[in-house]
PDB file of C-alpha atoms in Angstrom:
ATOM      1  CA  UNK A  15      -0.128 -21.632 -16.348  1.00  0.00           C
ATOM      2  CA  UNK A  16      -1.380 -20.116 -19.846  1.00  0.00           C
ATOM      3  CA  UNK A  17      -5.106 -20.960 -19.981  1.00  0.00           C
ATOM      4  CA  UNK A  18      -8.122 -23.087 -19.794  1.00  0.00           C
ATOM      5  CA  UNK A  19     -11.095 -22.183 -18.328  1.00  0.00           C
ATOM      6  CA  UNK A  20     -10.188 -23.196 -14.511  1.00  0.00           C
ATOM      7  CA  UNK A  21      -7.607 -20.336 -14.861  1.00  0.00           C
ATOM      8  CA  UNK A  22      -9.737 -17.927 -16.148  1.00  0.00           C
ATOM      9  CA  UNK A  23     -12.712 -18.475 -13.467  1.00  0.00           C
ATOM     10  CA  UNK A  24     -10.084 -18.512 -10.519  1.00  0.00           C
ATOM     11  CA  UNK A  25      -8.779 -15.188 -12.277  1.00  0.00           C
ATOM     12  CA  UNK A  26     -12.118 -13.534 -12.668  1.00  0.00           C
ATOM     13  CA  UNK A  27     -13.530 -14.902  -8.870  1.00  0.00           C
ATOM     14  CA  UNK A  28      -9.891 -13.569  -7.231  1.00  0.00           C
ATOM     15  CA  UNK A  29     -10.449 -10.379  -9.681  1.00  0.00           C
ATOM     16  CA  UNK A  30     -14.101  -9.704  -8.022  1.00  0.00           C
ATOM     17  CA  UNK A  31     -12.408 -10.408  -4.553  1.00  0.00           C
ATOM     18  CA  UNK A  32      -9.885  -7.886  -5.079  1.00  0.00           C
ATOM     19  CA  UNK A  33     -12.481  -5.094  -6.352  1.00  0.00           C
ATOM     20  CA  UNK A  34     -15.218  -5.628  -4.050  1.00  0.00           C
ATOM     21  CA  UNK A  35     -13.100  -6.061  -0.887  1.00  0.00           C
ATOM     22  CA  UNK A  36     -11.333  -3.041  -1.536  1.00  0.00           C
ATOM     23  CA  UNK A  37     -14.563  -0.827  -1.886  1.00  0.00           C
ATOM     24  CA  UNK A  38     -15.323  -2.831   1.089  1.00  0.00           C
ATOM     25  CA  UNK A  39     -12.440  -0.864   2.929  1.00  0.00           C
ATOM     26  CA  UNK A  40     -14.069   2.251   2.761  1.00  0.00           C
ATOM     27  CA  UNK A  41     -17.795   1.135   3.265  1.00  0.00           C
ATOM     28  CA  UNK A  42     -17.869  -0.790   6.358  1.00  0.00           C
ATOM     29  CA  UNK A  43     -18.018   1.671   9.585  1.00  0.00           C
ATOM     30  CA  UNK A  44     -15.556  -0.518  11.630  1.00  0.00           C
ATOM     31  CA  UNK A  45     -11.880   0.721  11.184  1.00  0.00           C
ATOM     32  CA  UNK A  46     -10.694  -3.177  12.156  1.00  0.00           C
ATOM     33  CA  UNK A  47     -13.047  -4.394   9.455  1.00  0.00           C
ATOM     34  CA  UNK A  48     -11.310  -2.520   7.044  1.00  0.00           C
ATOM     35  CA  UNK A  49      -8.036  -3.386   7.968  1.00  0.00           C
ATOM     36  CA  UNK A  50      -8.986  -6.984   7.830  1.00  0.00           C
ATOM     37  CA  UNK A  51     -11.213  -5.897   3.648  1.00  0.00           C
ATOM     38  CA  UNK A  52      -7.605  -4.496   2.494  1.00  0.00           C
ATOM     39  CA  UNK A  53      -6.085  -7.564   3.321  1.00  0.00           C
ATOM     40  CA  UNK A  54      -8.737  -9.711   1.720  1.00  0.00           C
ATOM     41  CA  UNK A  55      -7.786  -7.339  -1.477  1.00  0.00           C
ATOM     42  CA  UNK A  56      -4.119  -8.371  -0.914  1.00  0.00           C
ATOM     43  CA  UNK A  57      -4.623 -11.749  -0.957  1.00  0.00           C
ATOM     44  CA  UNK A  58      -7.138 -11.693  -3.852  1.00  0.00           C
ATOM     45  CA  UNK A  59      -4.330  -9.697  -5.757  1.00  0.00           C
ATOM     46  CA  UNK A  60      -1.643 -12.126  -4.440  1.00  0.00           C
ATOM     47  CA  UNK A  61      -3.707 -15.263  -5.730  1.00  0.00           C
ATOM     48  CA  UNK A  62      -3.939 -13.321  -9.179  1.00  0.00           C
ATOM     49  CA  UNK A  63       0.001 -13.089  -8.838  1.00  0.00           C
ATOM     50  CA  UNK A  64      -0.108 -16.875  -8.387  1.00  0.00           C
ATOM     51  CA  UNK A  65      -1.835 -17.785 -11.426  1.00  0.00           C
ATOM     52  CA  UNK A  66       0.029 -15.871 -13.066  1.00  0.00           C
ATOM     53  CA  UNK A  67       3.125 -18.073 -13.077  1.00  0.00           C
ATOM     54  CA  UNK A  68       4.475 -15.376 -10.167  1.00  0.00           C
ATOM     55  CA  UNK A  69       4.474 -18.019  -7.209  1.00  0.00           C
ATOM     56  CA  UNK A  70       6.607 -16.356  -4.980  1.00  0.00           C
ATOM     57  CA  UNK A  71       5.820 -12.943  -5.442  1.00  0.00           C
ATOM     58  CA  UNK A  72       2.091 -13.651  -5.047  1.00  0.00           C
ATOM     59  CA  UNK A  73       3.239 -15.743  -1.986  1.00  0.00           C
ATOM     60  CA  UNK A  74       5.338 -13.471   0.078  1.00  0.00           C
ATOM     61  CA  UNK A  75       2.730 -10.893  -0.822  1.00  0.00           C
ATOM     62  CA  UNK A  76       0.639 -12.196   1.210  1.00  0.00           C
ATOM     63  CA  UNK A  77       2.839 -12.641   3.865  1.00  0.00           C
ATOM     64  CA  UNK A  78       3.443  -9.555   4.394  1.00  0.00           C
ATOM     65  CA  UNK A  79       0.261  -8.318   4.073  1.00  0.00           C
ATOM     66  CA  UNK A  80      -1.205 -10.173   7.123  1.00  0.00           C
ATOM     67  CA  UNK A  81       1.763  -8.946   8.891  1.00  0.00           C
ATOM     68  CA  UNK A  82       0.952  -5.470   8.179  1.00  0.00           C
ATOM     69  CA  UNK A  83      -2.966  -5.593   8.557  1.00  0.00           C
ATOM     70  CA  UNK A  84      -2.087  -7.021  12.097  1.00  0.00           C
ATOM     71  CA  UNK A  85      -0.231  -4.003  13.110  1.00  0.00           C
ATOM     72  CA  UNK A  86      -2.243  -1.777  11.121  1.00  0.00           C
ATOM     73  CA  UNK A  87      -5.367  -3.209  12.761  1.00  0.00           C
ATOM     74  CA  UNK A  88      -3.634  -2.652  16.538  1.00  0.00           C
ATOM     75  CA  UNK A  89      -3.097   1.174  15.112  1.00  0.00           C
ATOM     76  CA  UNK A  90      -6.729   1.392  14.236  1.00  0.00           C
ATOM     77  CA  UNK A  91      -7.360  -0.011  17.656  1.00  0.00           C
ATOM     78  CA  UNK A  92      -5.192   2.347  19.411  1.00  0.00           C
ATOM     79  CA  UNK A  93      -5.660   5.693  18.196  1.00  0.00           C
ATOM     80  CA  UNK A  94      -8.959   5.791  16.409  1.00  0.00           C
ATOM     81  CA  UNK A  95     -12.413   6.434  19.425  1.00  0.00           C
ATOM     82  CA  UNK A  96     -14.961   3.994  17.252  1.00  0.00           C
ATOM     83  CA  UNK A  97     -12.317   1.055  16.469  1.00  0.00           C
ATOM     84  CA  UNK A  98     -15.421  -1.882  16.754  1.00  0.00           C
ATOM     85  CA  UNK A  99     -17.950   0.038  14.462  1.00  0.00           C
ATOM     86  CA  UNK A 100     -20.800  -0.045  17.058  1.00  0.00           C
ATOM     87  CA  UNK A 101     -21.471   3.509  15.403  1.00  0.00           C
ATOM     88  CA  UNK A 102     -22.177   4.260  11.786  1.00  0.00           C
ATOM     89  CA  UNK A 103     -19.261   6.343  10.697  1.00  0.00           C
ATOM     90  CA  UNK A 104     -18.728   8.542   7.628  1.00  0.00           C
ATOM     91  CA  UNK A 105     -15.597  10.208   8.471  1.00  0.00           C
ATOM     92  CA  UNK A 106     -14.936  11.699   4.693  1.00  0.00           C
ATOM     93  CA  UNK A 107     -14.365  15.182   3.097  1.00  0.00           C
ATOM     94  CA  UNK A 108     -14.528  16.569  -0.374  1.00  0.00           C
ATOM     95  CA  UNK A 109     -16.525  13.514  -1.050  1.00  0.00           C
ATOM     96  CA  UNK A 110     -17.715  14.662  -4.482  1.00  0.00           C
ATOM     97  CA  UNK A 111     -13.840  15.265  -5.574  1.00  0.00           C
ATOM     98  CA  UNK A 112     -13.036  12.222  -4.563  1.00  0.00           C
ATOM     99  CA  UNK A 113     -15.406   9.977  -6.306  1.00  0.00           C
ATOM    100  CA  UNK A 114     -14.994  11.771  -9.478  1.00  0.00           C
ATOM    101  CA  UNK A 115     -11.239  11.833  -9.362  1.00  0.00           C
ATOM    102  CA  UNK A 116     -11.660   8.008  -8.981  1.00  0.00           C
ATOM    103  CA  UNK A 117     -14.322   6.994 -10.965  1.00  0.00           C
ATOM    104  CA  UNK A 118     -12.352   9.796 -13.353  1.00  0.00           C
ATOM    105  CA  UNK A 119      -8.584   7.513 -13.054  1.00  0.00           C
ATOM    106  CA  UNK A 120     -10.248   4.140 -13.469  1.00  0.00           C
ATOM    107  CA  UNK A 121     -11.676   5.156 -16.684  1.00  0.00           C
ATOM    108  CA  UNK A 122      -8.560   6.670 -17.889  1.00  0.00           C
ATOM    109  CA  UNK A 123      -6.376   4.121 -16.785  1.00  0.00           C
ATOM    110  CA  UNK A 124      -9.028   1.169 -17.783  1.00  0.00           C
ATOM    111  CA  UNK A 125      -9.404   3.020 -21.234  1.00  0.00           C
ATOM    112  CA  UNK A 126      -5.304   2.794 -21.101  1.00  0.00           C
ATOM    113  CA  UNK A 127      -5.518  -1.047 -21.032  1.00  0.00           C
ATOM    114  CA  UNK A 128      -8.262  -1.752 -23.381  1.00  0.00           C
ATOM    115  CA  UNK A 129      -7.179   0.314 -26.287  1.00  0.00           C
ATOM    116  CA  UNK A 130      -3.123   0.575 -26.306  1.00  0.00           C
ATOM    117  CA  UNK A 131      -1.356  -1.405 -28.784  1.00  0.00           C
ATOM    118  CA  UNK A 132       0.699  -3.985 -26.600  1.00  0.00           C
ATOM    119  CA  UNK A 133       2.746  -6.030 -28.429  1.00  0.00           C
ATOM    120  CA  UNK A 134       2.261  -9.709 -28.393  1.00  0.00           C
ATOM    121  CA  UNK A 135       3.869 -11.727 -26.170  1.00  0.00           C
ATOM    122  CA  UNK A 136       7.271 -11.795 -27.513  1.00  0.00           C
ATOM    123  CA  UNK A 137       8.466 -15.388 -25.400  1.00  0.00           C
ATOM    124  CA  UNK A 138       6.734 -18.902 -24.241  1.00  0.00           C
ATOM    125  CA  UNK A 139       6.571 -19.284 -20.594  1.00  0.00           C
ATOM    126  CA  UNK A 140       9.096 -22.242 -20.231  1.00  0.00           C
ATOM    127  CA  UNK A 141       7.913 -24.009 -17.098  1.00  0.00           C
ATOM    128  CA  UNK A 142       7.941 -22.384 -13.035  1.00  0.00           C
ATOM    129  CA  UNK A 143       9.519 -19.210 -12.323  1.00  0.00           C
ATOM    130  CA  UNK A 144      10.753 -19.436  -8.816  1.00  0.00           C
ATOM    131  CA  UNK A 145      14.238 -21.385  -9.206  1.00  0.00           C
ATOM    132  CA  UNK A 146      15.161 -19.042 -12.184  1.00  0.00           C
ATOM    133  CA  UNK A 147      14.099 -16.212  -9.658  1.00  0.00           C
ATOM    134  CA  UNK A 148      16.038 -17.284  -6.918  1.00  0.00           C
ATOM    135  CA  UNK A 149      19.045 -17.441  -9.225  1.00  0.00           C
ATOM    136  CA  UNK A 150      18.393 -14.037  -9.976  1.00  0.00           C
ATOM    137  CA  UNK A 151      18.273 -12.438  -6.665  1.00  0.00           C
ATOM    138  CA  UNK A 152      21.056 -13.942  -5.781  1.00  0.00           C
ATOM    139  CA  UNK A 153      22.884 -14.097  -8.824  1.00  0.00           C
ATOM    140  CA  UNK A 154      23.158 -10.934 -11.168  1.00  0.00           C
ATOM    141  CA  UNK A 155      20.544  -8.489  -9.464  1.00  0.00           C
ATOM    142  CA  UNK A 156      21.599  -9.138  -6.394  1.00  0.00           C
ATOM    143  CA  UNK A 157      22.449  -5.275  -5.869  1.00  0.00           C
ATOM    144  CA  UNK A 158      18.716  -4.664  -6.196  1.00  0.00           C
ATOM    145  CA  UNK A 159      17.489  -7.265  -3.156  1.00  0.00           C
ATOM    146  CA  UNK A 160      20.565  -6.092  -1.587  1.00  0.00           C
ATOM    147  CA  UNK A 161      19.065  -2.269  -1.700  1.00  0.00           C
ATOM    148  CA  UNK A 162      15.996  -3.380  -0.952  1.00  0.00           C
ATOM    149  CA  UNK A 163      17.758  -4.619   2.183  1.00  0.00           C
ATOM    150  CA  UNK A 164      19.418  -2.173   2.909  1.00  0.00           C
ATOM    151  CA  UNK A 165      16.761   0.419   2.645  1.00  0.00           C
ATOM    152  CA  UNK A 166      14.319  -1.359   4.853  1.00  0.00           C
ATOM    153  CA  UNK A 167      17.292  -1.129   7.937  1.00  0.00           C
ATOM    154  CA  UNK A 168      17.339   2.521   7.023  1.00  0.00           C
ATOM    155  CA  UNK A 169      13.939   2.862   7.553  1.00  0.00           C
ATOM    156  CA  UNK A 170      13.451   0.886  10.514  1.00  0.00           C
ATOM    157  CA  UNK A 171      16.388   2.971  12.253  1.00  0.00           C
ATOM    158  CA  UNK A 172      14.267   5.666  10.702  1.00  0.00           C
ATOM    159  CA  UNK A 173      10.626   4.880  12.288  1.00  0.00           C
ATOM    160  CA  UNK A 174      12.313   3.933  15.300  1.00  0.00           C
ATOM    161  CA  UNK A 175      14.216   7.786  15.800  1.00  0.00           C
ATOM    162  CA  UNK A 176      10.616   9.415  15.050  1.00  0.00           C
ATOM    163  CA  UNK A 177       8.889   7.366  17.483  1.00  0.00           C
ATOM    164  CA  UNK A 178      11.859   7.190  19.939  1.00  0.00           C
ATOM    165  CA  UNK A 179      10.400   9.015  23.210  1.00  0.00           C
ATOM    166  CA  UNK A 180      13.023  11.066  23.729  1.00  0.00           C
ATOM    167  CA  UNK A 181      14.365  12.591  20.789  1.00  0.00           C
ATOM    168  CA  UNK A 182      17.471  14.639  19.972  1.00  0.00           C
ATOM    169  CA  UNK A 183      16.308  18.279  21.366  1.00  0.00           C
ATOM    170  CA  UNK A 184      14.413  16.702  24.369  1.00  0.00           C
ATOM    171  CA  UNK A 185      11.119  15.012  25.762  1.00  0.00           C
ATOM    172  CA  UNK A 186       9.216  14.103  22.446  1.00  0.00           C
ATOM    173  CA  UNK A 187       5.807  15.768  24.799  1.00  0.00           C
ATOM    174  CA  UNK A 188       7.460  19.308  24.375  1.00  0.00           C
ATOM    175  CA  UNK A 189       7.653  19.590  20.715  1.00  0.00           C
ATOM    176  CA  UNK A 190      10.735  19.216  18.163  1.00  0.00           C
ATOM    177  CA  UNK A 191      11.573  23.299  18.354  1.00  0.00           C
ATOM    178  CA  UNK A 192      15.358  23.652  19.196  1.00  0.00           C
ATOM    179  CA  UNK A 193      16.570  25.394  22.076  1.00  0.00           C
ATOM    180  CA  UNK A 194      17.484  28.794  21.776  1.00  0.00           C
ATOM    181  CA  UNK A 195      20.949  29.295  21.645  1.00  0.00           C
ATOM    182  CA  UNK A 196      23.577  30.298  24.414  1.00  0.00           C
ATOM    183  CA  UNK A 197      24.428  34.292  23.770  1.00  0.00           C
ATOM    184  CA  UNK A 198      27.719  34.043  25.653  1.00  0.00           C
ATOM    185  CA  UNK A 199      27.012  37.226  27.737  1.00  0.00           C
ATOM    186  CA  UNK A 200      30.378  39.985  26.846  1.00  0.00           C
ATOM    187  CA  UNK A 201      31.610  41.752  29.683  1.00  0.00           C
TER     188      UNK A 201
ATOM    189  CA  UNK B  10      -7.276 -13.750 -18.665  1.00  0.00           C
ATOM    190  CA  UNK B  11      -5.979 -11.537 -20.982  1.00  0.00           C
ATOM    191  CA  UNK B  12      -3.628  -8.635 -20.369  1.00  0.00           C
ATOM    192  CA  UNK B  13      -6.405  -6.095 -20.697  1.00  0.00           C
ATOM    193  CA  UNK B  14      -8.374  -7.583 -18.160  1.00  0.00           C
ATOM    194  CA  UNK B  15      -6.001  -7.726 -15.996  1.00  0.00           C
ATOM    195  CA  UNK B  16      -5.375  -4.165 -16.541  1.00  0.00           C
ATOM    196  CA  UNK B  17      -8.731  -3.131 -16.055  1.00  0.00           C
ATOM    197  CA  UNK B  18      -8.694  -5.000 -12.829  1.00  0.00           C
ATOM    198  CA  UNK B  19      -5.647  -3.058 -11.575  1.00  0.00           C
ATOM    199  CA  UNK B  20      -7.316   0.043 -12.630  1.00  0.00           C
ATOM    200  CA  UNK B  21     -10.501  -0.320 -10.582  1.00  0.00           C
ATOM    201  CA  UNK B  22      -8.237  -1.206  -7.722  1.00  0.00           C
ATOM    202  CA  UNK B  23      -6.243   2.067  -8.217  1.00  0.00           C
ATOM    203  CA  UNK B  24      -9.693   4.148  -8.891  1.00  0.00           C
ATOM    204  CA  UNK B  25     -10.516   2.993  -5.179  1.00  0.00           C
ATOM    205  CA  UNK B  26      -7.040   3.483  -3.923  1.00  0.00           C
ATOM    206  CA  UNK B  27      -7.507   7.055  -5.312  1.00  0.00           C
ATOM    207  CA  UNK B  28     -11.279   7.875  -3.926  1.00  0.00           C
ATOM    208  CA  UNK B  29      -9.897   6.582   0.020  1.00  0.00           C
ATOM    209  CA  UNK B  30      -6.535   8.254  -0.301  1.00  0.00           C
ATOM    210  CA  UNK B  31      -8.635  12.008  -1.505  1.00  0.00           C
ATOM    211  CA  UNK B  32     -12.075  11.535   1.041  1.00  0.00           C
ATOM    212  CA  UNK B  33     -10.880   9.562   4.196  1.00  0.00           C
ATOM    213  CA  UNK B  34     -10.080  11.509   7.098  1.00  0.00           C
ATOM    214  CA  UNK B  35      -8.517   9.199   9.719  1.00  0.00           C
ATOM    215  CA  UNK B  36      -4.349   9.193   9.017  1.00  0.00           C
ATOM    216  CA  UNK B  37      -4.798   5.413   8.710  1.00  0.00           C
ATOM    217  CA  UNK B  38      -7.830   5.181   6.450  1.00  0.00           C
ATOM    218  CA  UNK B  39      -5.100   7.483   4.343  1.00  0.00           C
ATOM    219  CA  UNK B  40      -2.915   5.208   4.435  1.00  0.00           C
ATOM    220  CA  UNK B  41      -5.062   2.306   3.314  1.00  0.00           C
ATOM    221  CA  UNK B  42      -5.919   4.118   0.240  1.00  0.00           C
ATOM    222  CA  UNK B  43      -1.941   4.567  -0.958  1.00  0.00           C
ATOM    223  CA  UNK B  44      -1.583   0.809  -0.107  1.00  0.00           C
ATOM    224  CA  UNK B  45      -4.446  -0.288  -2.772  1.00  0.00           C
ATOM    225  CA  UNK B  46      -2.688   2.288  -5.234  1.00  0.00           C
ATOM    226  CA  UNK B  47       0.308   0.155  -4.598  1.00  0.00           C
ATOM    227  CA  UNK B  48      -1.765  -2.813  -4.712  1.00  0.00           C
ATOM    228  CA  UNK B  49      -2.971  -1.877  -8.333  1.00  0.00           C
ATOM    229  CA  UNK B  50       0.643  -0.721  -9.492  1.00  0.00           C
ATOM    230  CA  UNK B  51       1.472  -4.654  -8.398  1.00  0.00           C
ATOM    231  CA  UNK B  52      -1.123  -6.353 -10.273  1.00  0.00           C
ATOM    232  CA  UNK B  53      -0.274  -4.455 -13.247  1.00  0.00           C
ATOM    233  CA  UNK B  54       3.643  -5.037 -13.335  1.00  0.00           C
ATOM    234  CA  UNK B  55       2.968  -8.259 -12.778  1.00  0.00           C
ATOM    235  CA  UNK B  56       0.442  -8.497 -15.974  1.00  0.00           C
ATOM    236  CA  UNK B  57       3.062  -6.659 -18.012  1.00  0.00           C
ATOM    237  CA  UNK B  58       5.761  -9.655 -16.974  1.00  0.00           C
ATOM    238  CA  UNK B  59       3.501 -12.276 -17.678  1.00  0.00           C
ATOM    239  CA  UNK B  60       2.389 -10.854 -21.424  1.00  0.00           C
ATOM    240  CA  UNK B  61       5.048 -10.054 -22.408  1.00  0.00           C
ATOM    241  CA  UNK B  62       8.828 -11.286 -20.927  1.00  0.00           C
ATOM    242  CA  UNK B  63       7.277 -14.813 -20.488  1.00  0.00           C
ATOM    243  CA  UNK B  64       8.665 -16.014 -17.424  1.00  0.00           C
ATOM    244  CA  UNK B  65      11.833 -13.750 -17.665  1.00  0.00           C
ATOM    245  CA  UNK B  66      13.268 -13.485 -13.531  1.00  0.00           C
ATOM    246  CA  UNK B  67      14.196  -9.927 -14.021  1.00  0.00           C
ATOM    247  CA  UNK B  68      10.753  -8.517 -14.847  1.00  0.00           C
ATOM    248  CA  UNK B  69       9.653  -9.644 -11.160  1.00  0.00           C
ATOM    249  CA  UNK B  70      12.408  -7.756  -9.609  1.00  0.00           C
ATOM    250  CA  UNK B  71      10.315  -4.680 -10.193  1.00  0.00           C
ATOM    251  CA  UNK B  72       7.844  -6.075  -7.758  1.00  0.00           C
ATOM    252  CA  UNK B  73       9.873  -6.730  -5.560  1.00  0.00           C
ATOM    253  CA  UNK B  74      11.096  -3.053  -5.541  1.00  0.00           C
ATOM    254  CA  UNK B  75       7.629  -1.897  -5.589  1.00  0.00           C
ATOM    255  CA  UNK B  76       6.923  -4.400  -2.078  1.00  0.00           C
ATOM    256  CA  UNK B  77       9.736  -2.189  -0.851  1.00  0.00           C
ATOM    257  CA  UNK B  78       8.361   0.552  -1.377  1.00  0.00           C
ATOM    258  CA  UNK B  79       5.043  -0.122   0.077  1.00  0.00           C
ATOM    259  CA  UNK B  80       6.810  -1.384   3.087  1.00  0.00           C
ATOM    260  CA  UNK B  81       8.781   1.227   3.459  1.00  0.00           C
ATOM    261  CA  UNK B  82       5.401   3.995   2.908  1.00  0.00           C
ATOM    262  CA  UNK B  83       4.064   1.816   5.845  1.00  0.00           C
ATOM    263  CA  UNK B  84       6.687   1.685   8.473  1.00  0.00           C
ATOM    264  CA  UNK B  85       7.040   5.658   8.338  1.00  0.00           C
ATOM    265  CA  UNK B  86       3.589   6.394   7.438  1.00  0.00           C
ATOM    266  CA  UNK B  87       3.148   4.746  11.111  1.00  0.00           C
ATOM    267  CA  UNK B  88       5.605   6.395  12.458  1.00  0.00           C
ATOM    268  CA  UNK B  89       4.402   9.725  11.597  1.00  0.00           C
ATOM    269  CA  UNK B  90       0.753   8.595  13.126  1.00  0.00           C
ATOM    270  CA  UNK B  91       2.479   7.926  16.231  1.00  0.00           C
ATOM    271  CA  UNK B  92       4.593  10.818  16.590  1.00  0.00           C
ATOM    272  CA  UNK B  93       1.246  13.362  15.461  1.00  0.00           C
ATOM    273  CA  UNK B  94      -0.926  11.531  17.859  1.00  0.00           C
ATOM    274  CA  UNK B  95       1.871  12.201  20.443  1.00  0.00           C
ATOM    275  CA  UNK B  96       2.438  15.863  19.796  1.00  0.00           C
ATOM    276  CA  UNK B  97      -0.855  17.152  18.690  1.00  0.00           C
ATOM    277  CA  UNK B  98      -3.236  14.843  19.857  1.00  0.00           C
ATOM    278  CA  UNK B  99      -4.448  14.412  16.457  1.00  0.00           C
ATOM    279  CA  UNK B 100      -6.136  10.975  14.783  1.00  0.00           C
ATOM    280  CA  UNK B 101      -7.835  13.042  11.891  1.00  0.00           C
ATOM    281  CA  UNK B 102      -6.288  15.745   9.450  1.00  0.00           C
ATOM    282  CA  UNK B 103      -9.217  17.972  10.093  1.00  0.00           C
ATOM    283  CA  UNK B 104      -7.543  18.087  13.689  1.00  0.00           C
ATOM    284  CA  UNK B 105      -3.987  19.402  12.084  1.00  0.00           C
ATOM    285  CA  UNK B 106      -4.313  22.875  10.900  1.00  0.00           C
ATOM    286  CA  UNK B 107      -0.871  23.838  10.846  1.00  0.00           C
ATOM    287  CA  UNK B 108       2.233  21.123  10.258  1.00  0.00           C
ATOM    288  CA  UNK B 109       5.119  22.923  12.260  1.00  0.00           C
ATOM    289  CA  UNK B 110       5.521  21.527  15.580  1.00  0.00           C
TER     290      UNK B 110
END
C-alpha cells in the first residue's frame, strides 16, 4: 500500500490515536482506564503496522495486546486501593524530571528523524508480505521464531517459580533468606 | 506518510513512554510506561522495513523479536509485582526502601 490520500489520512487519524491515547494513560485517574488507553495506543500503532504493508505483525500485535491489557487490567484491579478512579489521583514523583527528560527524548529523537540522511528506498514493494513471511519463519529464520519460542517457555517456567507459593527455601510469607547452616556440633 | 513522520510519531510515543516510566509510582503504571517505549521502538522498525527493504520478510523478524521481548518484560515484570506485593506489602516504590528480602 504506497500512497494516496486514504492512506495518508488513516495514517495520520491512527497516528493521533496512538499519541493522544498514550498521554491518555497517564492522565486519567482510573488505573483500569489506563490499562484499557495503552491498549487503544497498541491498536492505533498496530493499524499503522497494517498500512504499512506489515499485516500480520500489525495483526498479532494486537492480539496480544488485548490479552495483556486484560491481565494487566485484573493486576490493576487487584493490588492497586483506587482501581475505579472514583478519586482524583496523582500518584507521581520527580515530576519536573520526568517531563523534561521526555519532552527532552522526543525532541532528540524527533530531530533524529527529520534531519538524518536516510537513503531512499532502495526496493519496490512487490505485492503482500505475509506468505513471503510465513516462508520465512518457517523457512531460513526459523532459529529466530524458534528462540523466540523457546524463550517465552523459559520465562513462563520463570514467572511461574517467582510466584510459586512455596519456593525453594520455604513459605514464600517468610522471606527468600536461606537457612542458616547445620554446624555439625564436634565432640 | 513518509518515513519521517512516522518517525516523529514513534518518537512522541517513546517521549511518553519515557515521562510514565521516570514519574509514575504504582509498579504497574511503571510498567505501562516501558511497554509504550516498546511500542515506539515497534513503530519505528517497522517504518525502517517499509522505507527501505520494501517488503523484504527478514526485516519483520526484528519485530517479532522485539514482541518477544515486550512479552517477556511483561510476564516477569508481573511476576515481580506479585511476589513484592506478597513479601512487602508494597503496590508503590515509595513503599520499598530497601530491595533485599
Amino acid at each position: 500500500m504506497s500512497g494516496g490520500w486514504p492512506t495518508d489520512v488513516l495514517f495520520w487519524a491512527f497516528s493521533a490515536m496512538a499519541v493522544i491515547s498514550a498521554i491518555l494513560v497517564f492522565v486519567t485517574d482510573s488505573m483500569v482506564r489506563a490499562a484499557y488507553w495503552l491498549m487503544a495506543s497498541f491498536v492505533a500503532v498496530g493499524a499503522i503496522l497494517v498500512t504499512l504493508n506489515a499485516q500480520f505483525l500489525g495483526l498479532i500485535l494486537i492480539l496480544m495486546m488485548a490479552g495483556e491489557m486484560t491481565i494487566m487490567a485484573i493486576f490493576m484491579v487487584m493490588f492497586m486501593m483506587n482501581p475505579a478512579g472514583l478519586n482524583p489521583m496523582l500518584m507521581v514523583h520527580q515530576h519536573r524530571t520526568a517531563i523534561l527528560s521526555g519532552v527532552g527524548s522526543f525532541l532528540a529523537l524527533a530531530t533524529v528523524g527529520l534531519f538524518a540522511e536516510f537513503p531512499d528506498r532502495p526496493a519496490a514493494i512487490v505485492g503482500p508480505a505475509i506468505v513471503p513471511l510465513g516462508q520465512e519463519l518457517l523457512g531460513t529464520s526459523m532459529l529466530v521464531f524458534e528462540s523466540a519460542g523457546v524463550a517465552l517457555l523459559a520465562v513462563m517456567i520463570g514467572a511461574i517459580a517467582l510466584v510459586s507459593h512455596r519456593g525453594r527455601y520455604g513459605d514464600a510469607e517468610q522471606g527468600s533468606e536461606e537457612p542458616p547452616l547445620e554446624v555439625e556440633t564436634s565432640q | 506518510m513518509s518515513l519521517e513522520a512516522l518517525l516523529v510519531v514513534a518518537a512522541a510515543i517513546f517521549g511518553v513512554g519515557i515521562y510514565g516510566a521516570l514519574s509514575q509510582q504504582s509498579f504497574v503504571m511503571i510498567m505501562m510506561g516501558l511497554e509504550l517505549m516498546l511500542n515506539a521502538t515497534i513503530l519505528a522498525v517497522a517504518a525502517f522495513w517499509w522505507g527501505s527493504t520494501g517488503g523484504n520478510p527478514e526485516g519483520q523478524l526484528l519485530v517479532i523479536v522485539v514482541m518477544t521481548a515486550m512479552a517477556i518484560e511483561a510476564a516477569i515484570g508481573f511476576a515481580l509485582v506479585a511476589n513484592v506485593y506478597r513479601a512487602r506489602k508494597a503496590d508503590i516504590t515509595e513503599k520499598l526502601k530497601r530491595l533485599r528480602n
